[in-house]
Tab-separated table of N, CA and C in Angstrom:
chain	number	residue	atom	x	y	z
A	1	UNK	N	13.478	-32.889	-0.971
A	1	UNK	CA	14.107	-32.497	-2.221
A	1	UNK	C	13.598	-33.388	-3.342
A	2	UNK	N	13.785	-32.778	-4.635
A	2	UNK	CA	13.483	-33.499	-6.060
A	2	UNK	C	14.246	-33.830	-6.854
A	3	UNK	N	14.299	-34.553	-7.617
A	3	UNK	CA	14.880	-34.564	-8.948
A	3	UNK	C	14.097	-33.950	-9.575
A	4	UNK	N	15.037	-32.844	-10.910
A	4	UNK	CA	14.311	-31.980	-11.674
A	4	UNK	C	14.571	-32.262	-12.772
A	5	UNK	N	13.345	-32.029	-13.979
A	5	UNK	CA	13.849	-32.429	-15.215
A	5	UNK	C	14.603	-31.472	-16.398
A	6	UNK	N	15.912	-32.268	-16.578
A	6	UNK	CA	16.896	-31.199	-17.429
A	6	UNK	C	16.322	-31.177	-19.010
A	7	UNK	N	16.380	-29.430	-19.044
A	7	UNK	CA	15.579	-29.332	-20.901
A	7	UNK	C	16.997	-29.577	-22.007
A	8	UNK	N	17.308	-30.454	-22.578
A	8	UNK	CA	18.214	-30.769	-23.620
A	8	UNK	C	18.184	-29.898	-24.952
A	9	UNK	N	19.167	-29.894	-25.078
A	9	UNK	CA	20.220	-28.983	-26.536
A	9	UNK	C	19.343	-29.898	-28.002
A	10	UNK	N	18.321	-29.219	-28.682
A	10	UNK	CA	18.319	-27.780	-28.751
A	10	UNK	C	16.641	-27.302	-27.841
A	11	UNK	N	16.008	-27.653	-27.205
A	11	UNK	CA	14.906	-26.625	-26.479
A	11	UNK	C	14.529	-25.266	-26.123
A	12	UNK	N	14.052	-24.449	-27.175
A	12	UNK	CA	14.018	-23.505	-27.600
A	12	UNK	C	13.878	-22.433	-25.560
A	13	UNK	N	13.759	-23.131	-25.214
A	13	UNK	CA	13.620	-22.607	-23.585
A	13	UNK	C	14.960	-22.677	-22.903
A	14	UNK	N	15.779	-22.799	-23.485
A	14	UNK	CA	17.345	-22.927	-22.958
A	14	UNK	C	17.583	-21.637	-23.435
A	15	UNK	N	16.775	-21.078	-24.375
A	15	UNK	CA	17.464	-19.809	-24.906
A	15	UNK	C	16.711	-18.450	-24.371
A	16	UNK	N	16.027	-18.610	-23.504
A	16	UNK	CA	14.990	-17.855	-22.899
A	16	UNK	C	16.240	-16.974	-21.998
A	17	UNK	N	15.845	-15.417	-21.668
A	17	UNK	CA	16.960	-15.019	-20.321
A	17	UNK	C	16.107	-15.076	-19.167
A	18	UNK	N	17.385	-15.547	-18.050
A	18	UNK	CA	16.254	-15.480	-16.362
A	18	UNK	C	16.265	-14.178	-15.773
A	19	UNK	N	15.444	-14.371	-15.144
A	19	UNK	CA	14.903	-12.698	-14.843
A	19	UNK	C	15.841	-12.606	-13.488
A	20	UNK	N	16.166	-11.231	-12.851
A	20	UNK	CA	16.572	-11.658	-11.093
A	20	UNK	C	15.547	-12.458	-10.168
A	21	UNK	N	16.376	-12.439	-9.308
A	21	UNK	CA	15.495	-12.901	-8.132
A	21	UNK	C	15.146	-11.686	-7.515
A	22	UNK	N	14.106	-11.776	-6.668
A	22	UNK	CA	13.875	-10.354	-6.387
A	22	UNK	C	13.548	-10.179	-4.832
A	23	UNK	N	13.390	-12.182	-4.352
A	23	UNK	CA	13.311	-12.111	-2.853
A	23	UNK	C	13.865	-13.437	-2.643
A	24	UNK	N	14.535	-13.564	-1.528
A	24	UNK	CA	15.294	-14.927	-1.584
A	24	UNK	C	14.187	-15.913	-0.659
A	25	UNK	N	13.326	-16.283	-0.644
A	25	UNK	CA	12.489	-16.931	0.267
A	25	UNK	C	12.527	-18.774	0.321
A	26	UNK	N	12.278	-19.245	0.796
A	26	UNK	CA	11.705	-20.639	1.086
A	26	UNK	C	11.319	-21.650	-0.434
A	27	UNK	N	10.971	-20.648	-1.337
A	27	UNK	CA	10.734	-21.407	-2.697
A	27	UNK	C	12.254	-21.331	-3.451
A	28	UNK	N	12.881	-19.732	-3.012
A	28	UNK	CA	14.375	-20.232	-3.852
A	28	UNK	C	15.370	-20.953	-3.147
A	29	UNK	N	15.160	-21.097	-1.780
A	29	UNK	CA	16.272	-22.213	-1.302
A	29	UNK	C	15.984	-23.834	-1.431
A	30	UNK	N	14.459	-23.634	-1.743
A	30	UNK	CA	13.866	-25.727	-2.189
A	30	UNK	C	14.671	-25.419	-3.454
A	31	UNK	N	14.245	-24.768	-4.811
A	31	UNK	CA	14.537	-24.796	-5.489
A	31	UNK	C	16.605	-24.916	-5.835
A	32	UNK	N	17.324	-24.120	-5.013
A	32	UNK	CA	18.711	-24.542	-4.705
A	32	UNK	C	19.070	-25.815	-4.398
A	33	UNK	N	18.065	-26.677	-3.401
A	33	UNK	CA	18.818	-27.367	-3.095
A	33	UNK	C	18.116	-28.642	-4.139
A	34	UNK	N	16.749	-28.372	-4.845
A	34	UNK	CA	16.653	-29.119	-5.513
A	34	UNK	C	17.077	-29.555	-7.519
A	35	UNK	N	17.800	-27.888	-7.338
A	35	UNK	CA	18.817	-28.217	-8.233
A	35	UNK	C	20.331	-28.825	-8.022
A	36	UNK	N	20.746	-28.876	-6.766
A	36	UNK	CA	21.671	-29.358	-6.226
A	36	UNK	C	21.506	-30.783	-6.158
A	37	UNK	N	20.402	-31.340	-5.788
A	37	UNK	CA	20.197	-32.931	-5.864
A	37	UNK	C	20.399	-33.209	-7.194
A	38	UNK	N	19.490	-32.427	-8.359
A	38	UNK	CA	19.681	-33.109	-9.420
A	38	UNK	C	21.211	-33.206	-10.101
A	39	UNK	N	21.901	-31.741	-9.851
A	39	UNK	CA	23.240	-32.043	-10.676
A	39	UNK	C	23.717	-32.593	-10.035
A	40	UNK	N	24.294	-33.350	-8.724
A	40	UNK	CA	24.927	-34.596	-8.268
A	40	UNK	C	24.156	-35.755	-8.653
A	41	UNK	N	23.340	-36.183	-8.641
A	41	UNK	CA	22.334	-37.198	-9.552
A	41	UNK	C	23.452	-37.693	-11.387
A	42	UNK	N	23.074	-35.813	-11.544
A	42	UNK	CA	23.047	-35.792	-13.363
A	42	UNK	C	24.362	-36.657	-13.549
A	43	UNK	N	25.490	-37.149	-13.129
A	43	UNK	CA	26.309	-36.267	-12.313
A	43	UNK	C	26.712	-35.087	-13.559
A	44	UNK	N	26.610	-34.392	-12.733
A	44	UNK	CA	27.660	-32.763	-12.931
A	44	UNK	C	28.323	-31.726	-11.897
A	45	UNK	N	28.793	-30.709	-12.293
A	45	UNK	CA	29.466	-29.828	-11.318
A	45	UNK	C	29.066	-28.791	-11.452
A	46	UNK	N	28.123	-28.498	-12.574
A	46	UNK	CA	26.985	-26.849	-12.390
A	46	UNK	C	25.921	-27.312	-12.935
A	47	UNK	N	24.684	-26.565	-12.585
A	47	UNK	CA	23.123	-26.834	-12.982
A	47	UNK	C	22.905	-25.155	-12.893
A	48	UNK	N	22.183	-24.642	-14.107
A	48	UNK	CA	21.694	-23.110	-13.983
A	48	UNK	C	20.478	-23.466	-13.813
A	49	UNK	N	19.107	-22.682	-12.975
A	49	UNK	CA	17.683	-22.824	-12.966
A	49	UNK	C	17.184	-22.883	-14.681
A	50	UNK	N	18.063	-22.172	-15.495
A	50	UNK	CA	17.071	-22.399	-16.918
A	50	UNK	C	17.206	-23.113	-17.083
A	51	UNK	N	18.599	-24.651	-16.988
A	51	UNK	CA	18.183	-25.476	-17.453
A	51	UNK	C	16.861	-26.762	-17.116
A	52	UNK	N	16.397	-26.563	-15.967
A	52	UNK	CA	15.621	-27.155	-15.321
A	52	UNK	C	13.871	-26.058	-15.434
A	53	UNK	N	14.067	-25.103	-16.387
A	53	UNK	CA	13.363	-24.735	-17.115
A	53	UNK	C	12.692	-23.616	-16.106
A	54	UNK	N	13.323	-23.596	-15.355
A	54	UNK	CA	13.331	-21.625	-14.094
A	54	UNK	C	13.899	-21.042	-14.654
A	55	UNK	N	13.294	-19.668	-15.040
A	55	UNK	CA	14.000	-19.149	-15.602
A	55	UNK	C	14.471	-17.739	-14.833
A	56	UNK	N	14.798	-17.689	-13.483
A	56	UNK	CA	15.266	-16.852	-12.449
A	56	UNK	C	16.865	-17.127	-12.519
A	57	UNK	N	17.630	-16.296	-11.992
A	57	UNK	CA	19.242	-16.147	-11.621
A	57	UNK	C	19.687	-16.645	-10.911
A	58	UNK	N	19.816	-18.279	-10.986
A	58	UNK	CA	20.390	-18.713	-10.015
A	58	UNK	C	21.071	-19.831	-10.600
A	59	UNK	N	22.131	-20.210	-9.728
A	59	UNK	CA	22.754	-21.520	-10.424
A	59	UNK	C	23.711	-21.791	-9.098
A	60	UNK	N	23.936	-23.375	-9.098
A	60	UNK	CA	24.591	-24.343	-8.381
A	60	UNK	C	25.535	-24.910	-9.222
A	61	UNK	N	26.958	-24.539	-8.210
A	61	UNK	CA	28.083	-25.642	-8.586
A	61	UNK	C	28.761	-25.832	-7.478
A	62	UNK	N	29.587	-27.242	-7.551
A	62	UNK	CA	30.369	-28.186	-6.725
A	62	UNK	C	31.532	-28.505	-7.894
A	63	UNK	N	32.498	-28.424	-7.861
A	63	UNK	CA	33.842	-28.626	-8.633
A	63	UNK	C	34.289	-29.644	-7.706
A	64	UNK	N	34.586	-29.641	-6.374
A	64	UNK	CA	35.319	-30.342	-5.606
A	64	UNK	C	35.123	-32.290	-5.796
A	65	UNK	N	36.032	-32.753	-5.563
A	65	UNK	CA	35.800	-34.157	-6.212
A	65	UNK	C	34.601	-35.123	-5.011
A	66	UNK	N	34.518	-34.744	-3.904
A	66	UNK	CA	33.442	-35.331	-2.945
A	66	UNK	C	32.448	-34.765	-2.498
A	67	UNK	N	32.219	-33.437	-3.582
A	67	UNK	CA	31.034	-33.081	-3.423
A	67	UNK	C	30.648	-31.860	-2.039
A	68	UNK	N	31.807	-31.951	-1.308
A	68	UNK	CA	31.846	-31.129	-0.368
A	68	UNK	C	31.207	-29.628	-0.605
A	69	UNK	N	31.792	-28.943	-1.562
A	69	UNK	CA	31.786	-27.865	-1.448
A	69	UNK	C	30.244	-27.257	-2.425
A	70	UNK	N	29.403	-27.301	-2.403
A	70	UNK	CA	28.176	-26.938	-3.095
A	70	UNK	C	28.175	-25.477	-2.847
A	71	UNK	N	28.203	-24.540	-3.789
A	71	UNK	CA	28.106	-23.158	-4.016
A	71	UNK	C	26.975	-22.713	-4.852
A	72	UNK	N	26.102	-21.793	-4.206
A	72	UNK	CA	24.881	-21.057	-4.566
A	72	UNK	C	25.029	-20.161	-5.134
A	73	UNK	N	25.021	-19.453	-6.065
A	73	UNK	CA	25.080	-18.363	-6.938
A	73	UNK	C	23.400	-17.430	-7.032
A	74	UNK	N	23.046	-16.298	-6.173
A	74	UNK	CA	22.182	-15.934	-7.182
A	74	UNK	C	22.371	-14.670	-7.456
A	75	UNK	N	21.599	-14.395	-8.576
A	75	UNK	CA	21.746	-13.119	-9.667
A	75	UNK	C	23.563	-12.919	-9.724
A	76	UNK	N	24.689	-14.014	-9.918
A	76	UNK	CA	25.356	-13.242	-10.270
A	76	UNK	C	26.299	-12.654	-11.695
A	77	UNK	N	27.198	-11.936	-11.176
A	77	UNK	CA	27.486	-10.997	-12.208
A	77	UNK	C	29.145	-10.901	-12.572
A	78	UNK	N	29.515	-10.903	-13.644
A	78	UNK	CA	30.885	-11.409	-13.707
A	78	UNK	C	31.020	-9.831	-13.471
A	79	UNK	N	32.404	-9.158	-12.731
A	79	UNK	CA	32.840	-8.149	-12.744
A	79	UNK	C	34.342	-8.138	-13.691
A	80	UNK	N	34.562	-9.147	-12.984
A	80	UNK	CA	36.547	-8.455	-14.234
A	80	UNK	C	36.314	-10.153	-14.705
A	81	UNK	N	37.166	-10.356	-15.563
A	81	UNK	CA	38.022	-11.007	-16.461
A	81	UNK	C	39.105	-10.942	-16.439
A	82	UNK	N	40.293	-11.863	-16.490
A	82	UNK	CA	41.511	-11.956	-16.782
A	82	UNK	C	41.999	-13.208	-17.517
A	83	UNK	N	42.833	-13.057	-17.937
A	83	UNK	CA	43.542	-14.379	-18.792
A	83	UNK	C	42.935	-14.925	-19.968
A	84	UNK	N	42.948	-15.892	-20.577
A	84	UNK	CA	42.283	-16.656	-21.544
A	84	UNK	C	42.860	-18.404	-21.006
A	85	UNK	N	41.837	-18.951	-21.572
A	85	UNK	CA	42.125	-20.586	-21.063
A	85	UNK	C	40.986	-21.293	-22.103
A	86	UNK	N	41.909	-22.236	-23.359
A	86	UNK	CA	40.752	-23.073	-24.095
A	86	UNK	C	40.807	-24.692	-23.391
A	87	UNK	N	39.783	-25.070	-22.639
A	87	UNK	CA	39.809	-26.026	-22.307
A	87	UNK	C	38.158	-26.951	-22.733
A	88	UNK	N	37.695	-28.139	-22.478
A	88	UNK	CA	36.746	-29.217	-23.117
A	88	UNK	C	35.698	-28.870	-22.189
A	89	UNK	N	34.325	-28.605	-22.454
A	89	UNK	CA	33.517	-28.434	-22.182
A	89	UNK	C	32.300	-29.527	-22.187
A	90	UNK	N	31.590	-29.728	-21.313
A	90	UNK	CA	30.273	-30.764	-21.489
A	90	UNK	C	29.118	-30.114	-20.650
A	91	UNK	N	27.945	-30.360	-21.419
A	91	UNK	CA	26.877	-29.695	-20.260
A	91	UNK	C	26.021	-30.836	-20.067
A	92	UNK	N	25.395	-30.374	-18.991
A	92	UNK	CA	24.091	-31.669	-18.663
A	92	UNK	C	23.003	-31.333	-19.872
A	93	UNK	N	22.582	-30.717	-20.395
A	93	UNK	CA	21.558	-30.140	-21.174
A	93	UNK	C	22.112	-30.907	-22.830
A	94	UNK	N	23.620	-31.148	-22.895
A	94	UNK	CA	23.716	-31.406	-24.183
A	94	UNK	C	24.634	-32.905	-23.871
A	95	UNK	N	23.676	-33.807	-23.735
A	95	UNK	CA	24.539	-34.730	-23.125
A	95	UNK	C	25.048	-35.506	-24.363
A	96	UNK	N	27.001	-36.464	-23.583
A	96	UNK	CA	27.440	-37.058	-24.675
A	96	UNK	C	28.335	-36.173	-25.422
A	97	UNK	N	28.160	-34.818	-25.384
A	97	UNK	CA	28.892	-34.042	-26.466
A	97	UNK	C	29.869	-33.033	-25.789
A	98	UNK	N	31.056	-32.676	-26.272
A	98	UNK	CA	32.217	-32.064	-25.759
A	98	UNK	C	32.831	-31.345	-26.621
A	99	UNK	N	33.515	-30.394	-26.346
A	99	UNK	CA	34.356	-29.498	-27.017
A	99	UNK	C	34.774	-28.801	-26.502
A	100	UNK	N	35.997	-27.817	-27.046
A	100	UNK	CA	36.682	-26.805	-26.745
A	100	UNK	C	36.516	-25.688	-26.989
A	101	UNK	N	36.205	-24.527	-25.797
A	101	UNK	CA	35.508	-23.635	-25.381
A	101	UNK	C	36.651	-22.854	-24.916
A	102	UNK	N	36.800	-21.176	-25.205
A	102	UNK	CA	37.700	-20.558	-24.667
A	102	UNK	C	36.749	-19.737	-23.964
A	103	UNK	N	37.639	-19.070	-22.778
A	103	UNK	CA	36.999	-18.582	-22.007
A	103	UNK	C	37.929	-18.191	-20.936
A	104	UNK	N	37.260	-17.144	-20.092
A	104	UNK	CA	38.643	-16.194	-19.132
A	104	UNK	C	39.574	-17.447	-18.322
A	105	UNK	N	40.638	-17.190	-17.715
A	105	UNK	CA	41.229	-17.938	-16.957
A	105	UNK	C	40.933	-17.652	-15.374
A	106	UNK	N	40.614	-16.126	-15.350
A	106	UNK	CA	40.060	-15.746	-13.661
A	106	UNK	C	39.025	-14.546	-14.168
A	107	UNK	N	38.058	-15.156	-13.184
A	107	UNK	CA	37.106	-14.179	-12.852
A	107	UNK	C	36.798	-13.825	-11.962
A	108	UNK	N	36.296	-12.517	-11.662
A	108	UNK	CA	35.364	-12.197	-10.527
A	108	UNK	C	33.899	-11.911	-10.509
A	109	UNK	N	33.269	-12.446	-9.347
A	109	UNK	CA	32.033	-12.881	-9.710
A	109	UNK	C	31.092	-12.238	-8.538
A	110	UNK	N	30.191	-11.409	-8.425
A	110	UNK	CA	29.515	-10.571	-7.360
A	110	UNK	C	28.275	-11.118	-7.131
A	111	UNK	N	27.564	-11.596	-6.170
A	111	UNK	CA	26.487	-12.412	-6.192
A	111	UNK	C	25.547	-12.413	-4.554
A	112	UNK	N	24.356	-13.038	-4.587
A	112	UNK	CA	24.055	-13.414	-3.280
A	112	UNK	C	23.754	-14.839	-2.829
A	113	UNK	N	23.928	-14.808	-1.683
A	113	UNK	CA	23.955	-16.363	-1.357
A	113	UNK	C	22.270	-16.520	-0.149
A	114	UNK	N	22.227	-17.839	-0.156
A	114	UNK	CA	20.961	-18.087	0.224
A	114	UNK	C	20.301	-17.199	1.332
A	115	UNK	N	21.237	-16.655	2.175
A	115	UNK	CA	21.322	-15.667	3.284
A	115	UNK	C	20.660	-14.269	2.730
A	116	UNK	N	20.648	-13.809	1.278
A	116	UNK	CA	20.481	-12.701	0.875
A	116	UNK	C	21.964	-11.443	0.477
A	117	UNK	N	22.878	-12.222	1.617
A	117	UNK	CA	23.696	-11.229	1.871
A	117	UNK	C	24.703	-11.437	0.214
A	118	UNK	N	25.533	-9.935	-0.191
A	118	UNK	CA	25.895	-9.881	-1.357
A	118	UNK	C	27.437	-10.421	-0.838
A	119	UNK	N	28.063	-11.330	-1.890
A	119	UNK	CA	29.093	-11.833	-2.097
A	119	UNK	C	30.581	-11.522	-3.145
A	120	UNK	N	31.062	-11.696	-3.270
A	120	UNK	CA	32.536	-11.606	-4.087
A	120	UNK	C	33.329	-12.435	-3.984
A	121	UNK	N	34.185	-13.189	-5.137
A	121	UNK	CA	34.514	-14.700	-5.179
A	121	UNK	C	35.272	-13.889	-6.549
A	122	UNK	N	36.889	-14.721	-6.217
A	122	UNK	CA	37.486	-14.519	-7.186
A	122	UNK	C	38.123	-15.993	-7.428
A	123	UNK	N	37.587	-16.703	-8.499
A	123	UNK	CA	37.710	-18.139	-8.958
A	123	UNK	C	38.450	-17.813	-10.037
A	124	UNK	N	39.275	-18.914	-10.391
A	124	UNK	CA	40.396	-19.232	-11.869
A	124	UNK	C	39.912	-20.618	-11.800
A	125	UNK	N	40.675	-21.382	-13.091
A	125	UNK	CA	40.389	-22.861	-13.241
A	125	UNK	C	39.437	-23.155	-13.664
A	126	UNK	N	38.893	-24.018	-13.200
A	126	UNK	CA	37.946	-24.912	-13.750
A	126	UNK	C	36.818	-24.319	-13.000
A	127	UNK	N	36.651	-23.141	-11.770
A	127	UNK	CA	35.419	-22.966	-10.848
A	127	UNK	C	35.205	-21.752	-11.668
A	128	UNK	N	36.325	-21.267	-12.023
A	128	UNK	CA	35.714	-20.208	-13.053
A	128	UNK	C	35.564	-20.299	-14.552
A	129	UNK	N	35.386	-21.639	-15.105
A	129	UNK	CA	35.127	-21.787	-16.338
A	129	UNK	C	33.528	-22.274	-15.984
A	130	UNK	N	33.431	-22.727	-14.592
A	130	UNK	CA	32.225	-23.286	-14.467
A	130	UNK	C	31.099	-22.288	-14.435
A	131	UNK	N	31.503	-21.349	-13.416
A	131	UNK	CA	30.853	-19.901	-13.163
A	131	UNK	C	30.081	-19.218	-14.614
A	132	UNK	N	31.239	-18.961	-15.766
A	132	UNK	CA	31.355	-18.381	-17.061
A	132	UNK	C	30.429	-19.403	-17.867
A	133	UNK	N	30.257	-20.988	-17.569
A	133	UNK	CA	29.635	-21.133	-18.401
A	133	UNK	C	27.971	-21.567	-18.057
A	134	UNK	N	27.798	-21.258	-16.671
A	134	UNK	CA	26.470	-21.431	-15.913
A	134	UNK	C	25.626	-20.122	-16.049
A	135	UNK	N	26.305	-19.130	-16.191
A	135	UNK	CA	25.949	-17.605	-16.337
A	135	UNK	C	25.339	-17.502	-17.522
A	136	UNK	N	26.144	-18.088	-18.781
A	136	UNK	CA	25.848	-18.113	-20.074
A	136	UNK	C	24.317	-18.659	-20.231
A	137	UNK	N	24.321	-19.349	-19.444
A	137	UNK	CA	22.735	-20.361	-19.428
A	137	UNK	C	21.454	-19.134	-18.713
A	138	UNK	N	22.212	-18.688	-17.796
A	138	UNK	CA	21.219	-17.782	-17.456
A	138	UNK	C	21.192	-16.200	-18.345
A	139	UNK	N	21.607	-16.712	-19.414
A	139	UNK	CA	21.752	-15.353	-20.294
A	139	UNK	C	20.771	-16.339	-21.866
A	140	UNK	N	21.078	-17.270	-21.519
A	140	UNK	CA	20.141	-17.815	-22.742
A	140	UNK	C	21.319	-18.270	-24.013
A	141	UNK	N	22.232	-19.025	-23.636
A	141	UNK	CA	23.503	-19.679	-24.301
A	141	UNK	C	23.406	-20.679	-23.717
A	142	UNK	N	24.243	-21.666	-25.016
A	142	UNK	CA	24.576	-22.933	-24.247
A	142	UNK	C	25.618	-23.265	-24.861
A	143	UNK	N	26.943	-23.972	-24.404
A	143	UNK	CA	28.299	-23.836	-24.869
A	143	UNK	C	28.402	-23.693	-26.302
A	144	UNK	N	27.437	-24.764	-26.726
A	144	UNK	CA	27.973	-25.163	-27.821
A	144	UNK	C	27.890	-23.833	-29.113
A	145	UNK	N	27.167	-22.596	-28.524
A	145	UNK	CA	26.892	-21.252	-29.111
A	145	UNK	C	28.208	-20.627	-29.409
A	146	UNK	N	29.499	-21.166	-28.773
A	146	UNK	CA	30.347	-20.886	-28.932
A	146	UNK	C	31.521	-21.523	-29.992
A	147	UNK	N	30.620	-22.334	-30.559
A	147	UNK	CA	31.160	-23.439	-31.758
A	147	UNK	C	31.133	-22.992	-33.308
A	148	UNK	N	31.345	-23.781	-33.872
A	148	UNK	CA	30.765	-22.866	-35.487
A	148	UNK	C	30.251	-23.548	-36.058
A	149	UNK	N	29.134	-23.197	-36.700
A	149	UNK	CA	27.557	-23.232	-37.273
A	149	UNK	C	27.795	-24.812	-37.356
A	150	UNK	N	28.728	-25.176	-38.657
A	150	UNK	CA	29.160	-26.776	-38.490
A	150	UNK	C	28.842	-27.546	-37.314
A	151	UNK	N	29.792	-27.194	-36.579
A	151	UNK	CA	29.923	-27.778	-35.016
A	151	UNK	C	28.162	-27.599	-34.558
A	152	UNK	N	27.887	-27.097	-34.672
A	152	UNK	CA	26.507	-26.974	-34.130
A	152	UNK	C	25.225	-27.893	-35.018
A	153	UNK	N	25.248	-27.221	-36.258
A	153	UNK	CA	24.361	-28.777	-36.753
A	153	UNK	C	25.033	-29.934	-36.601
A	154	UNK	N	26.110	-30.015	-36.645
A	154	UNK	CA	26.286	-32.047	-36.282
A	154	UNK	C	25.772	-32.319	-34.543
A	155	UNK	N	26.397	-31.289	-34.392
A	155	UNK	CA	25.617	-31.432	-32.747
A	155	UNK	C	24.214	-31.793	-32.888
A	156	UNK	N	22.926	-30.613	-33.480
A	156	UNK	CA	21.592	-31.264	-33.252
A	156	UNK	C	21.256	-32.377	-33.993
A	157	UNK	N	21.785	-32.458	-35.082
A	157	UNK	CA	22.218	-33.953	-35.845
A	157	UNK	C	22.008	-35.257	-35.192
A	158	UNK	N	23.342	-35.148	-34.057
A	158	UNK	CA	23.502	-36.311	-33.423
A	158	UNK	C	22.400	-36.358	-32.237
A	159	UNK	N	22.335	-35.234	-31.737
A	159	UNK	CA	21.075	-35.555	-30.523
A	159	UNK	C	19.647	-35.694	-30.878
A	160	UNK	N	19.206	-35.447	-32.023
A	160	UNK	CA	18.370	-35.541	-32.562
A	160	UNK	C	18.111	-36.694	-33.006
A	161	UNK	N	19.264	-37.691	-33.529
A	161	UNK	CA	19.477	-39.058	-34.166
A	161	UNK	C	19.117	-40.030	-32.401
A	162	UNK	N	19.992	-39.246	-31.911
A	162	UNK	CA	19.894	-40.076	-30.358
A	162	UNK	C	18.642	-40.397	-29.785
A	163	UNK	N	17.524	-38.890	-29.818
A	163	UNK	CA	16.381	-39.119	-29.429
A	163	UNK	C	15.373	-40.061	-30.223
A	164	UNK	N	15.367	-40.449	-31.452
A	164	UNK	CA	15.143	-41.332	-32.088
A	164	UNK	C	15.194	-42.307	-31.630
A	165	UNK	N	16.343	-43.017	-31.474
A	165	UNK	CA	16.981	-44.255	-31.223
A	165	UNK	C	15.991	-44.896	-29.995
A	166	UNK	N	15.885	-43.613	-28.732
A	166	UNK	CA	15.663	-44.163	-27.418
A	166	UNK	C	14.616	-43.601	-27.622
A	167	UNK	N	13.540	-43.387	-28.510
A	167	UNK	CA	12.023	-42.962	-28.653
A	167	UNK	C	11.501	-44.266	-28.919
């Protein structure tokens, strides 16, 4: 396995959409598990392939606090929505920066797992804010798209000031 390198807020390739997968082979399960190394690394609890600059349908999350539970997502697809829930958001891609993001309270989510075979997962909480906002990445969003214009230039503002600093 690798560490992979995460493309940061704003990289015009975060906004790219991933295409499906179209065969699950030996390159998309390195690639799973070597996005899986990196977001426990980053630390985080989701990594989408665009941000690591793949731009295929897939994404990894672990919510659980020891890491136990690592969940493979590919090509999937939100089917229902329910509820509303505004809770604080952070991505690996926009590091340092947080906000409040609304977004469903339960979803359902149709997908395949490394096996090929098709899946269904009905997550609330925090696994389905994670889901909703890893999807977004593979749609070519990144939270902070959900902010207003303000909120968004101080955002590249500050990361922009940041990359400076440590240039």
């Amino acid at each position: 396995m690798a560490l992979l390198p995460i493309l940061r807020y704003p990289d015009p390739r975060l906004k790219k959409v991933a295409a499906p997968v179209l065969k699950i082979d030996a390159g998309i399960r390195r690639l799973a598990a070597d996005m899986a190394e990196t977001m426990y690394e980053a630390p985080g609890i989701g990594l989408a392939a665009t941000q690591v600059d793949v731009h295929k349908r897939l994404v990894v999350i672990d919510t659980s606090e020891d890491k136990s539970q690592l969940r493979v997502f590919i090509n999937p697809v939100v089917e229902r929505c329910a509820g509303s829930q505004l809770g604080e958001e952070g991505c690996l891609s926009v590091p340092g920066i947080y906000d409040k993001v609304e977004r469903a309270e339960r979803v359902t989510v149709r997908y395949l797992d490394l096996d090929g075979k098709e899946q269904v997962l009905e997550a609330e909480g925090l696994l389905a804010v994670c889901i909703q906002h890893e999807i977004d990445h593979l749609d070519g969003h990144v939270f902070v798209d959900h902010l207003s214009q303000l909120k968004q230039t101080r955002i590249r503002n500050k990361l922009a000031k940041q990359a400076r600093v440590t240039a």
